Short mmCIF file of C-alpha atoms and ligand atoms in Angstrom, two decimals:
data_model
loop_
_atom_site.label_atom_id
_atom_site.label_comp_id
_atom_site.label_asym_id
_atom_site.label_seq_id
_atom_site.Cartn_x
_atom_site.Cartn_y
_atom_site.Cartn_z
CA MET A 434 27.02 2.63 14.43
CA SER A 435 27.48 2.84 10.53
CA ARG A 436 28.13 0.05 9.06
CA ILE A 437 29.64 -0.67 6.01
CA ALA A 438 29.72 -3.48 3.29
CA THR A 439 32.89 -3.90 1.36
CA ILE A 440 32.68 -5.56 -2.41
CA GLU A 441 36.14 -6.55 -4.24
CA ILE A 442 36.58 -6.40 -7.83
CA ASP A 443 40.05 -6.89 -9.08
CA GLY A 444 41.37 -6.20 -6.07
CA LYS A 445 40.03 -3.21 -6.22
CA LYS A 446 37.91 -2.48 -3.14
CA TYR A 447 34.29 -0.44 -2.90
CA GLU A 448 32.68 0.84 0.37
CA PHE A 449 28.86 1.17 0.62
CA PRO A 450 26.74 2.30 3.54
CA VAL A 451 24.78 -0.38 4.88
CA ILE A 452 21.24 0.98 6.10
CA GLU A 453 18.30 -0.63 9.11
CA GLY A 454 15.55 -0.06 9.13
CA THR A 455 13.08 -0.09 11.69
CA GLU A 456 12.67 -3.83 12.39
CA ASN A 457 16.59 -3.95 11.85
CA GLU A 458 16.23 -5.61 9.37
CA LEU A 459 19.59 -4.22 6.64
CA ALA A 460 20.18 -3.43 3.26
CA ILE A 461 23.67 -2.59 1.57
CA ASP A 462 22.83 0.93 -0.41
CA ILE A 463 23.88 0.26 -4.12
CA LYS A 464 22.78 3.97 -5.00
CA THR A 465 26.41 4.67 -6.22
CA LEU A 466 27.41 1.39 -7.54
CA ARG A 467 28.39 2.01 -10.69
CA ALA A 468 29.45 5.51 -10.11
CA VAL A 469 32.52 4.69 -8.56
CA THR A 470 32.72 1.36 -10.24
CA GLY A 471 32.66 2.34 -13.39
CA GLY A 472 29.44 0.67 -14.41
CA VAL A 473 29.40 -2.43 -12.43
CA THR A 474 25.63 -3.59 -12.31
CA THR A 475 23.91 -6.72 -10.10
CA ILE A 476 21.86 -9.07 -11.06
CA ASP A 477 19.72 -10.43 -9.46
CA PRO A 478 16.87 -12.44 -11.93
CA GLY A 479 12.78 -12.90 -9.93
CA TYR A 480 14.11 -9.43 -7.38
CA LYS A 481 15.20 -12.36 -4.95
CA ASN A 482 17.11 -10.29 -3.01
CA THR A 483 16.94 -6.61 -4.20
CA GLY A 484 14.72 -4.27 -1.90
CA SER A 485 13.83 -1.74 -4.68
CA CYS A 486 12.54 0.93 -2.16
CA GLU A 487 11.83 2.31 1.61
CA SER A 488 8.71 2.20 2.65
CA ALA A 489 6.60 3.02 5.29
CA ILE A 490 3.81 0.83 4.58
CA THR A 491 3.86 -3.31 5.26
CA PHE A 492 6.36 -5.45 7.36
CA LEU A 493 6.68 -8.57 6.61
CA ASN A 494 8.98 -11.23 8.20
CA GLY A 495 9.30 -14.50 5.93
CA GLU A 496 10.42 -16.48 8.39
CA GLU A 497 8.78 -15.48 11.16
CA GLY A 498 5.18 -15.30 9.83
CA ILE A 499 4.81 -12.04 10.25
CA LEU A 500 2.88 -9.04 8.97
CA ARG A 501 1.89 -5.88 9.58
CA TYR A 502 -0.25 -3.05 8.22
CA ARG A 503 1.78 0.41 9.78
CA GLY A 504 3.04 -1.81 12.89
CA TYR A 505 -0.30 -2.41 14.16
CA SER A 506 -0.60 -7.07 13.06
CA ILE A 507 -2.17 -8.83 10.57
CA GLU A 508 -4.35 -10.84 13.34
CA GLU A 509 -5.71 -7.40 15.34
CA LEU A 510 -6.77 -6.15 12.42
CA ALA A 511 -8.61 -8.89 11.11
CA GLU A 512 -9.97 -8.93 13.95
CA LYS A 513 -10.95 -5.94 15.61
CA ALA A 514 -11.08 -3.54 12.39
CA ASP A 515 -12.49 -3.35 9.13
CA PHE A 516 -12.05 -3.42 5.88
CA LEU A 517 -12.69 0.55 5.00
CA GLU A 518 -10.31 1.18 8.90
CA VAL A 519 -7.67 -0.60 7.18
CA ALA A 520 -8.12 0.88 3.93
CA TYR A 521 -8.03 3.95 5.77
CA LEU A 522 -4.48 3.07 7.67
CA LEU A 523 -3.38 1.76 4.54
CA ILE A 524 -3.13 4.78 2.67
CA PHE A 525 -2.90 7.59 5.39
CA GLY A 526 -1.00 5.92 7.80
CA GLU A 527 -3.11 5.95 10.83
CA LEU A 528 -6.29 4.79 11.54
CA PRO A 529 -8.88 7.44 11.55
CA THR A 530 -10.84 8.62 14.08
CA LYS A 531 -14.31 8.71 13.75
CA GLU A 532 -14.86 11.78 12.18
CA GLU A 533 -12.64 10.51 9.39
CA LEU A 534 -13.96 7.64 8.66
CA GLU A 535 -17.57 8.82 8.70
CA LYS A 536 -16.28 11.28 5.21
CA PHE A 537 -13.95 8.98 4.10
CA HIS A 538 -16.52 6.24 3.77
CA SER A 539 -19.21 9.44 2.59
CA ASP A 540 -16.79 11.36 0.19
CA ILE A 541 -16.65 7.69 -0.70
CA LYS A 542 -20.20 6.95 -1.50
CA SER A 543 -20.17 10.20 -3.18
CA HIS A 544 -18.17 8.57 -6.38
CA ALA A 545 -19.82 5.82 -6.15
CA ILE A 546 -21.47 6.18 -9.74
CA VAL A 547 -19.74 5.56 -13.12
CA ASP A 548 -20.60 7.34 -15.89
CA GLU A 549 -23.31 5.58 -18.38
CA ASP A 550 -21.01 5.52 -21.38
CA ILE A 551 -18.96 2.57 -19.37
CA LYS A 552 -21.73 0.55 -20.18
CA LYS A 553 -21.26 0.73 -23.78
CA ILE A 554 -17.21 -0.64 -23.50
CA LEU A 555 -19.08 -3.07 -21.00
CA ASP A 556 -21.34 -4.12 -23.47
CA GLY A 557 -18.94 -4.56 -26.65
CA PHE A 558 -16.49 -7.27 -24.66
CA PRO A 559 -18.09 -10.47 -25.12
CA LYS A 560 -19.51 -12.30 -22.34
CA ALA A 561 -17.01 -15.36 -22.24
CA ALA A 562 -14.61 -12.87 -21.44
CA HIS A 563 -11.92 -13.35 -18.29
CA PRO A 564 -13.58 -10.25 -15.62
CA MET A 565 -10.14 -9.47 -14.74
CA GLY A 566 -9.25 -8.04 -18.57
CA VAL A 567 -12.26 -6.52 -18.56
CA LEU A 568 -12.02 -4.93 -14.64
CA SER A 569 -8.06 -3.84 -15.84
CA SER A 570 -9.71 -2.53 -19.67
CA LEU A 571 -12.12 -0.32 -17.13
CA THR A 572 -10.24 0.81 -14.69
CA SER A 573 -8.13 2.66 -16.98
CA ALA A 574 -10.84 3.67 -19.82
CA LEU A 575 -12.06 5.56 -16.14
CA VAL A 576 -9.01 7.58 -17.26
CA ALA A 577 -11.04 8.90 -20.42
CA PHE A 578 -13.65 10.01 -18.11
CA ASN A 579 -12.14 12.09 -15.36
CA PRO A 580 -9.16 13.72 -18.16
CA THR A 581 -7.38 15.48 -15.80
CA SER A 582 -4.06 14.34 -14.12
CA VAL A 583 -3.59 14.09 -10.20
CA ASN A 584 -1.42 17.10 -9.36
CA VAL A 585 0.94 14.61 -6.30
CA ASP A 586 2.01 17.99 -4.49
CA SER A 587 -1.60 19.01 -3.85
CA GLU A 588 -3.21 16.13 -0.68
CA GLU A 589 -6.66 17.44 -2.51
CA GLU A 590 -6.25 16.12 -5.22
CA MET A 591 -4.28 12.74 -4.34
CA TYR A 592 -7.07 12.58 -2.06
CA ASN A 593 -10.02 13.23 -4.12
CA ALA A 594 -8.40 11.27 -6.80
CA ILE A 595 -8.46 8.12 -4.70
CA VAL A 596 -11.72 8.17 -2.71
CA ARG A 597 -13.06 8.04 -6.75
CA ILE A 598 -10.73 4.82 -7.11
CA LEU A 599 -12.45 3.83 -4.50
CA GLY A 600 -16.09 4.29 -5.11
CA LYS A 601 -15.89 3.50 -8.37
CA PHE A 602 -14.05 0.11 -8.23
CA PRO A 603 -16.19 -2.28 -6.11
CA VAL A 604 -18.97 -0.70 -9.32
CA LEU A 605 -16.70 -2.16 -11.99
CA THR A 606 -16.08 -5.66 -10.60
CA ALA A 607 -19.20 -6.01 -9.26
CA TRP A 608 -20.19 -4.87 -12.75
CA ALA A 609 -18.03 -7.31 -14.41
CA TYR A 610 -19.39 -10.25 -13.44
CA ARG A 611 -23.01 -8.98 -13.67
CA LYS A 612 -22.44 -8.54 -17.57
CA GLN A 613 -21.33 -12.26 -17.28
CA ALA A 614 -23.76 -13.83 -15.50
CA GLY A 615 -26.50 -11.60 -17.79
CA LEU A 616 -27.60 -9.59 -14.28
CA PRO A 617 -28.85 -6.00 -15.42
CA LEU A 618 -25.92 -3.21 -14.50
CA ASP A 619 -27.21 -2.04 -11.28
CA TYR A 620 -25.66 0.24 -8.30
CA GLY A 621 -25.93 -0.40 -4.61
CA ASP A 622 -27.30 1.32 -1.93
CA ASN A 623 -25.53 4.25 0.21
CA SER A 624 -27.57 3.29 2.97
CA LEU A 625 -25.24 0.21 3.27
CA GLY A 626 -21.18 -0.62 4.22
CA TYR A 627 -18.52 -0.65 1.55
CA VAL A 628 -18.55 -4.82 1.90
CA GLU A 629 -22.38 -4.95 1.87
CA ASN A 630 -23.25 -2.83 -0.69
CA PHE A 631 -21.13 -4.69 -2.74
CA MET A 632 -21.79 -7.99 -1.78
CA LYS A 633 -25.54 -6.06 -2.67
CA MET A 634 -24.13 -4.89 -6.38
CA MET A 635 -23.19 -8.57 -7.27
CA PHE A 636 -25.51 -10.65 -6.29
CA LYS A 637 -28.80 -8.96 -6.45
CA LYS A 638 -31.77 -10.21 -8.95
CA PRO A 639 -34.06 -7.38 -10.09
CA THR A 640 -37.65 -9.66 -9.09
CA GLU A 641 -36.09 -10.52 -4.96
CA GLU A 642 -35.28 -7.90 -2.68
CA TYR A 643 -31.74 -8.67 -0.94
CA LYS A 644 -30.33 -9.78 2.22
CA CYS A 645 -27.26 -9.80 3.37
CA ASN A 646 -25.83 -12.53 5.53
CA PRO A 647 -24.06 -11.46 8.63
CA VAL A 648 -21.52 -14.07 8.62
CA VAL A 649 -21.04 -13.79 5.14
CA VAL A 650 -20.02 -10.30 5.30
CA ASP A 651 -17.96 -10.08 7.91
CA SER A 652 -16.19 -13.08 6.24
CA LEU A 653 -15.54 -11.55 2.82
CA ASP A 654 -14.40 -7.97 5.23
CA LYS A 655 -11.87 -10.22 6.70
CA LEU A 656 -10.88 -11.24 2.98
CA LEU A 657 -10.35 -7.93 2.19
CA ILE A 658 -8.66 -7.80 4.89
CA LEU A 659 -6.03 -9.72 4.58
CA HIS A 660 -5.17 -8.96 0.92
CA ALA A 661 -4.89 -5.70 1.41
CA ASP A 662 -1.64 -4.77 1.25
CA HIS A 663 1.32 -7.47 0.49
CA GLU A 664 4.80 -4.61 0.40
CA GLN A 665 6.37 -4.47 -2.68
CA ASN A 666 4.50 -8.47 -4.92
CA CYS A 667 4.41 -8.28 -8.22
CA SER A 668 1.83 -6.22 -8.86
CA THR A 669 2.39 -4.24 -6.29
CA SER A 670 5.75 -3.08 -7.72
CA THR A 671 3.83 -3.06 -11.67
CA VAL A 672 1.63 -0.24 -10.43
CA ARG A 673 5.02 1.90 -8.63
CA ILE A 674 6.92 1.20 -11.26
CA VAL A 675 4.65 1.97 -13.78
CA GLY A 676 4.18 4.79 -10.98
CA SER A 677 6.92 6.26 -11.54
CA SER A 678 6.76 7.60 -15.04
CA ASN A 679 4.22 10.15 -13.85
CA ALA A 680 1.71 7.85 -15.22
CA GLY A 681 -1.81 8.68 -12.97
CA LEU A 682 -2.99 6.37 -10.86
CA PHE A 683 -6.08 5.06 -12.55
CA VAL A 684 -3.93 3.40 -15.41
CA SER A 685 -1.71 2.47 -12.21
CA LEU A 686 -3.79 0.39 -10.89
CA SER A 687 -4.55 -1.33 -14.46
CA ALA A 688 -0.95 -1.83 -14.57
CA GLY A 689 -1.03 -3.93 -11.36
CA ILE A 690 -4.55 -5.01 -12.06
CA ASN A 691 -3.37 -7.00 -15.07
CA ALA A 692 -0.01 -8.88 -13.11
CA LEU A 693 -2.28 -9.58 -10.54
CA TRP A 694 -4.71 -11.94 -12.71
CA GLY A 695 -0.90 -14.10 -13.21
CA PRO A 696 -1.22 -17.77 -11.67
CA LEU A 697 1.71 -17.63 -9.95
CA HIS A 698 -0.26 -14.58 -8.18
CA GLY A 699 -3.63 -13.10 -7.68
CA GLY A 700 -4.48 -16.21 -10.36
CA ALA A 701 -3.36 -18.42 -7.84
CA ASN A 702 -7.27 -18.63 -6.04
CA GLN A 703 -9.11 -19.04 -9.69
CA ALA A 704 -6.13 -22.01 -9.74
CA VAL A 705 -6.32 -23.48 -6.50
CA ILE A 706 -10.32 -24.64 -6.97
CA GLU A 707 -10.04 -25.72 -11.22
CA MET A 708 -6.63 -27.59 -9.71
CA LEU A 709 -9.03 -29.82 -7.16
CA GLU A 710 -12.10 -29.40 -9.64
CA ALA A 711 -9.68 -31.42 -12.01
CA ILE A 712 -9.01 -33.76 -9.31
CA LYS A 713 -12.35 -34.20 -8.40
CA GLU A 714 -12.87 -35.28 -12.19
CA ASP A 715 -10.04 -37.39 -12.15
CA GLY A 716 -11.09 -39.87 -9.44
CA GLY A 717 -10.00 -37.45 -6.51
CA ASP A 718 -6.22 -39.85 -6.36
CA THR A 719 -4.95 -36.60 -4.06
CA LYS A 720 -1.53 -39.14 -4.08
CA LYS A 721 -0.79 -38.74 -7.86
CA TYR A 722 -1.56 -34.98 -8.20
CA MET A 723 1.73 -35.30 -5.20
CA SER A 724 3.51 -37.00 -6.54
CA LYS A 725 2.96 -34.75 -10.78
CA ALA A 726 3.99 -32.04 -8.37
CA LYS A 727 7.01 -33.35 -6.73
CA ASP A 728 8.30 -34.76 -10.34
CA LYS A 729 10.73 -32.06 -11.73
CA SER A 730 10.23 -33.57 -15.45
CA ASP A 731 6.17 -32.35 -15.01
CA PRO A 732 5.27 -28.80 -15.22
CA PHE A 733 2.37 -29.34 -12.41
CA ARG A 734 2.93 -27.23 -9.48
CA LEU A 735 0.19 -27.98 -6.77
CA MET A 736 -1.97 -25.05 -6.52
CA GLY A 737 -1.82 -22.48 -3.30
CA PHE A 738 1.06 -23.44 -1.66
CA GLY A 739 3.94 -22.02 -1.01
CA HIS A 740 5.29 -18.91 -1.03
CA ARG A 741 7.96 -16.26 -2.29
CA VAL A 742 8.62 -14.77 1.66
CA TYR A 743 5.92 -16.89 3.92
CA LYS A 744 8.78 -20.00 4.42
CA ASN A 745 7.27 -20.89 7.62
CA PHE A 746 3.24 -19.67 7.49
CA ASP A 747 1.50 -18.05 5.73
CA PRO A 748 0.00 -15.76 8.81
CA ARG A 749 -3.11 -14.56 6.21
CA ALA A 750 -4.02 -18.77 5.92
CA LYS A 751 -4.13 -18.74 9.80
CA ILE A 752 -6.87 -16.95 9.93
CA ILE A 753 -8.68 -17.49 6.60
CA LYS A 754 -8.33 -20.81 7.46
CA VAL A 755 -10.83 -20.51 10.61
CA SER A 756 -12.81 -17.76 8.48
CA ALA A 757 -13.55 -20.45 6.18
CA ASP A 758 -14.44 -23.04 8.88
CA LYS A 759 -17.27 -20.39 10.02
CA VAL A 760 -19.20 -19.78 6.72
CA LEU A 761 -19.29 -23.28 5.27
CA HIS A 762 -20.79 -24.58 8.52
CA GLU A 763 -23.25 -20.12 8.43
CA LEU A 764 -24.33 -21.65 5.00
CA GLY A 765 -24.29 -25.57 5.26
CA VAL A 766 -22.19 -25.99 2.56
CA GLU A 767 -21.20 -29.27 1.82
CA ASP A 768 -18.90 -29.57 -1.32
CA PRO A 769 -17.17 -32.55 -1.96
CA ILE A 770 -13.43 -30.81 -3.62
CA LEU A 771 -13.36 -29.90 0.40
CA ASP A 772 -12.15 -33.13 1.53
CA ILE A 773 -9.62 -32.92 -1.95
CA ALA A 774 -8.24 -29.88 -0.25
CA LYS A 775 -8.40 -31.20 3.58
CA GLY A 776 -7.09 -34.82 1.75
CA LEU A 777 -3.88 -32.41 0.08
CA GLU A 778 -2.82 -30.69 2.48
CA LYS A 779 -2.48 -32.94 5.15
CA GLU A 780 -0.41 -34.62 2.94
CA ALA A 781 1.79 -31.87 1.70
CA LEU A 782 2.14 -30.99 5.21
CA GLU A 783 3.10 -34.39 6.69
CA ASP A 784 5.91 -34.93 2.86
CA THR A 785 9.19 -33.96 3.46
CA TYR A 786 9.24 -32.49 -1.09
CA PHE A 787 6.75 -29.91 0.41
CA VAL A 788 8.28 -29.99 4.26
CA ASP A 789 11.88 -29.14 3.23
CA ARG A 790 10.44 -26.56 0.38
CA LYS A 791 8.92 -25.46 3.60
CA LEU A 792 6.16 -25.33 1.16
CA TYR A 793 2.73 -24.26 3.33
CA PRO A 794 -0.93 -23.52 2.19
CA ASN A 795 -0.93 -20.05 1.60
CA VAL A 796 -3.79 -17.31 2.07
CA ASP A 797 -5.06 -18.57 -1.79
CA PHE A 798 -5.08 -22.08 -1.10
CA TYR A 799 -8.31 -21.18 2.20
CA SER A 800 -9.57 -18.02 -0.64
CA GLY A 801 -10.86 -19.75 -3.64
CA ILE A 802 -13.11 -22.38 -1.50
CA ILE A 803 -15.05 -19.27 0.74
CA TYR A 804 -15.64 -17.40 -2.61
CA ARG A 805 -16.97 -20.81 -3.81
CA ALA A 806 -19.26 -21.13 -1.15
CA LEU A 807 -20.60 -17.11 -1.06
CA GLY A 808 -22.19 -18.63 -4.75
CA ILE A 809 -19.03 -15.85 -6.68
CA PRO A 810 -17.74 -17.89 -10.08
CA THR A 811 -14.07 -18.71 -9.67
CA ASP A 812 -13.36 -16.44 -12.93
CA MET A 813 -14.14 -14.18 -9.95
CA PHE A 814 -12.22 -14.76 -8.00
CA THR A 815 -8.87 -12.87 -8.80
CA PRO A 816 -10.66 -9.18 -9.30
CA MET A 817 -11.81 -9.96 -5.90
CA PHE A 818 -8.48 -10.34 -4.52
CA ALA A 819 -8.11 -7.14 -6.41
CA LEU A 820 -10.51 -5.48 -4.32
CA GLY A 821 -9.26 -6.62 -1.34
CA ARG A 822 -5.22 -5.08 -2.55
CA LEU A 823 -6.65 -1.36 -3.90
CA PRO A 824 -6.03 0.06 -1.05
CA GLY A 825 -2.16 -1.18 -0.60
CA TRP A 826 -2.14 -0.63 -4.09
CA ILE A 827 -3.52 2.87 -3.64
CA ALA A 828 -0.86 3.01 -0.50
CA GLN A 829 2.23 2.73 -2.27
CA TRP A 830 1.56 4.39 -5.52
CA ARG A 831 0.74 7.55 -3.23
CA GLU A 832 4.20 6.99 -0.75
CA MET A 833 6.10 6.64 -4.51
CA ARG A 834 5.11 9.59 -6.08
CA LEU A 835 5.00 10.95 -2.13
CA ARG A 836 8.66 10.23 -1.78
CA LYS A 837 9.69 12.09 -5.71
CA GLU A 838 10.77 8.20 -5.83
CA PRO A 839 13.37 8.32 -10.06
CA ILE A 840 11.67 6.49 -12.83
CA GLY A 841 11.84 2.51 -11.82
CA ARG A 842 14.35 1.07 -14.69
CA PRO A 843 16.45 -2.21 -14.34
CA ARG A 844 19.61 -3.03 -15.64
CA GLN A 845 21.01 -5.55 -17.56
CA VAL A 846 23.76 -8.06 -18.07
CA TYR A 847 23.76 -7.78 -21.72
CA ILE A 848 24.44 -11.61 -22.73
CA GLY A 849 23.64 -11.74 -26.99
CA GLU A 850 25.66 -10.77 -29.82
CA THR A 851 28.58 -9.24 -29.66
CA TYR A 852 29.11 -6.18 -32.91
CA ARG A 853 28.72 -8.23 -36.57
CA SER A 854 27.79 -6.56 -39.64
CA PHE A 855 24.58 -6.17 -41.52
CA LYS A 856 24.31 -8.30 -44.51
CA LYS A 857 22.00 -8.04 -47.01
CA VAL A 858 18.96 -10.38 -47.57
CA GLU A 859 20.26 -11.59 -50.81
CA ASP A 860 23.86 -12.43 -49.13
CA ARG A 861 22.50 -14.29 -45.90
N1 LIG B 1792 4.28 -27.02 -6.11
C1 LIG B 1792 5.64 -28.07 -6.38
N2 LIG B 1792 6.78 -27.65 -5.87
C2 LIG B 1792 6.94 -25.73 -5.91
C3 LIG B 1792 5.32 -25.25 -5.70
C4 LIG B 1792 4.49 -26.25 -5.15
N3 LIG B 1792 3.13 -24.73 -5.23
N4 LIG B 1792 6.16 -24.46 -5.13
C5 LIG B 1792 7.17 -23.98 -5.14
N5 LIG B 1792 8.05 -25.42 -5.69
C6 LIG B 1792 9.29 -25.38 -4.79
C7 LIG B 1792 10.23 -25.65 -6.80
O1 LIG B 1792 9.90 -26.52 -7.59
C8 LIG B 1792 11.38 -24.83 -6.54
O2 LIG B 1792 12.05 -26.85 -5.80
P1 LIG B 1792 13.12 -26.95 -6.38
O3 LIG B 1792 13.70 -26.30 -5.27
O4 LIG B 1792 13.39 -28.13 -5.87
O5 LIG B 1792 13.71 -26.29 -7.63
C9 LIG B 1792 11.10 -24.66 -4.93
O6 LIG B 1792 9.93 -25.85 -4.27
C10 LIG B 1792 11.12 -23.37 -4.74
O7 LIG B 1792 10.25 -22.73 -5.08
P2 LIG B 1792 10.90 -20.76 -6.63
O8 LIG B 1792 9.90 -21.88 -7.71
O9 LIG B 1792 12.08 -21.22 -6.31
O10 LIG B 1792 10.16 -20.57 -4.89
P3 LIG B 1792 9.07 -18.85 -5.71
O11 LIG B 1792 9.59 -18.07 -4.85
O12 LIG B 1792 10.02 -18.68 -7.17
O13 LIG B 1792 7.86 -19.27 -5.94
C11 LIG B 1792 5.94 -19.71 -5.16
C12 LIG B 1792 6.26 -19.07 -5.06
C13 LIG B 1792 4.12 -18.34 -4.19
C14 LIG B 1792 5.59 -18.78 -7.21
C15 LIG B 1792 5.80 -20.59 -5.85
O14 LIG B 1792 5.56 -21.77 -5.09
C16 LIG B 1792 4.46 -21.85 -6.78
O15 LIG B 1792 4.41 -21.67 -7.89
N6 LIG B 1792 2.84 -21.69 -5.80
C17 LIG B 1792 2.21 -22.27 -6.93
C18 LIG B 1792 1.07 -20.32 -7.30
C19 LIG B 1792 0.68 -20.23 -6.29
O16 LIG B 1792 0.14 -20.64 -4.57
N7 LIG B 1792 0.90 -18.53 -5.29
C20 LIG B 1792 -0.07 -17.93 -4.84
C21 LIG B 1792 0.89 -16.93 -4.01
S1 LIG B 1792 -0.21 -16.32 -3.13
C22 LIG B 1792 -0.68 -15.27 -3.38
C23 LIG B 1792 0.25 -14.16 -3.49
O17 LIG B 1792 0.00 -13.09 -2.60
O18 LIG B 1792 0.05 -14.04 -4.25
#
């Protein structure tokens, strides 16, 4: 049955098809709106009601707390898959066979070095530079060392660009940290798994052998899987919109990193820990901060609570909460800010302000707690999110280019001055 939506403007009716996704989501297709109405547009700040594309990568149902990559539930993937398998699934649409996975990993490893001159660029940054800024700059800088643009009609060129960035990005992320920590820049070890190798690149001290803890690796692997894609969020939409101008993969990713940096998006994981620390410094009075969060004249928000799409619970938060408990137990971490986190969580879940607005702890409420237990400094939390989100951004960029989507260019409703004539400066 084909459905039709009718819009009536000044007594004149216009009909538009209603399309249906594979999970029965309905959407009014307004592609012809401006043409048939003579220039009427829609307005939707924050795109709360606007679908920017059709996508076959991630399904998210915020009311029921469902998240699936290519049809597989996040719960099952977090339990049974590893991060590279999930990356392959997101980017290419199917779980890899054993051979495909081995080839994928080996191709990524063959690109796990960067031009030595990148070190000179990194050297130019002050030590106190935020690693997200460093990471986005270095990701852009890679273009200068790989100047050929990707021919998106060639599967081979596309594949090469993908394995290249998957190989180099963990190196850049680890180096952004090592620069800040004053550690020598080091390469990984291709005999290790992707996540294990990343941990080694981050934490290997020049004087000691680095030993990975399997509980830690497993937990980080899960965290990366949980962050790997989240349909058309702010950074992903940025990657797609930048890529829609036919800008290359690396610069589109660099734009995504910048979008992720903001505290309302990926930067929330850093903001959560900073908030918990501030509450601790202020005497640990969680009730005071609950009141601040509810006070409309106070800009303070409870970081790590609420989500644009999840209005029931964040399925990622459920999984990561269990993982956080395991890691803290394994590492024997006793951290006073954990008690503050638990206190806030309990109070918010029982408070009518939060319950009525459907504000629940999101993935970032817990991810920072794990990163902190792993010894990852607070301002590296968002780069960790970027490392996880990388396959999702790549998958979305690839899909957008393969579908030959038009350049992203929203309209507006102009509310400024109407025509006025110019006055010379002496007449103003
Ligand atoms: N603390 C206090 N009040 C809140 C919060 C919060 N964390 N989040 C939303 N509200 C209130 C908001 O003031 C508004 O109240 P009212 O209806 O009385 O005006 C209502 O809840 C709806 O909020 P909204 O800002 O319209 O919702 P949104 O969908 O635009 O924003 C959000 C979603 C995630 C930006 C927001 O909940 C927030 O700022 N949360 C804190 C930051 C955070 O944890 N972000 C990480 C998101 S998960 C990682 C990711 O996917 O990027």
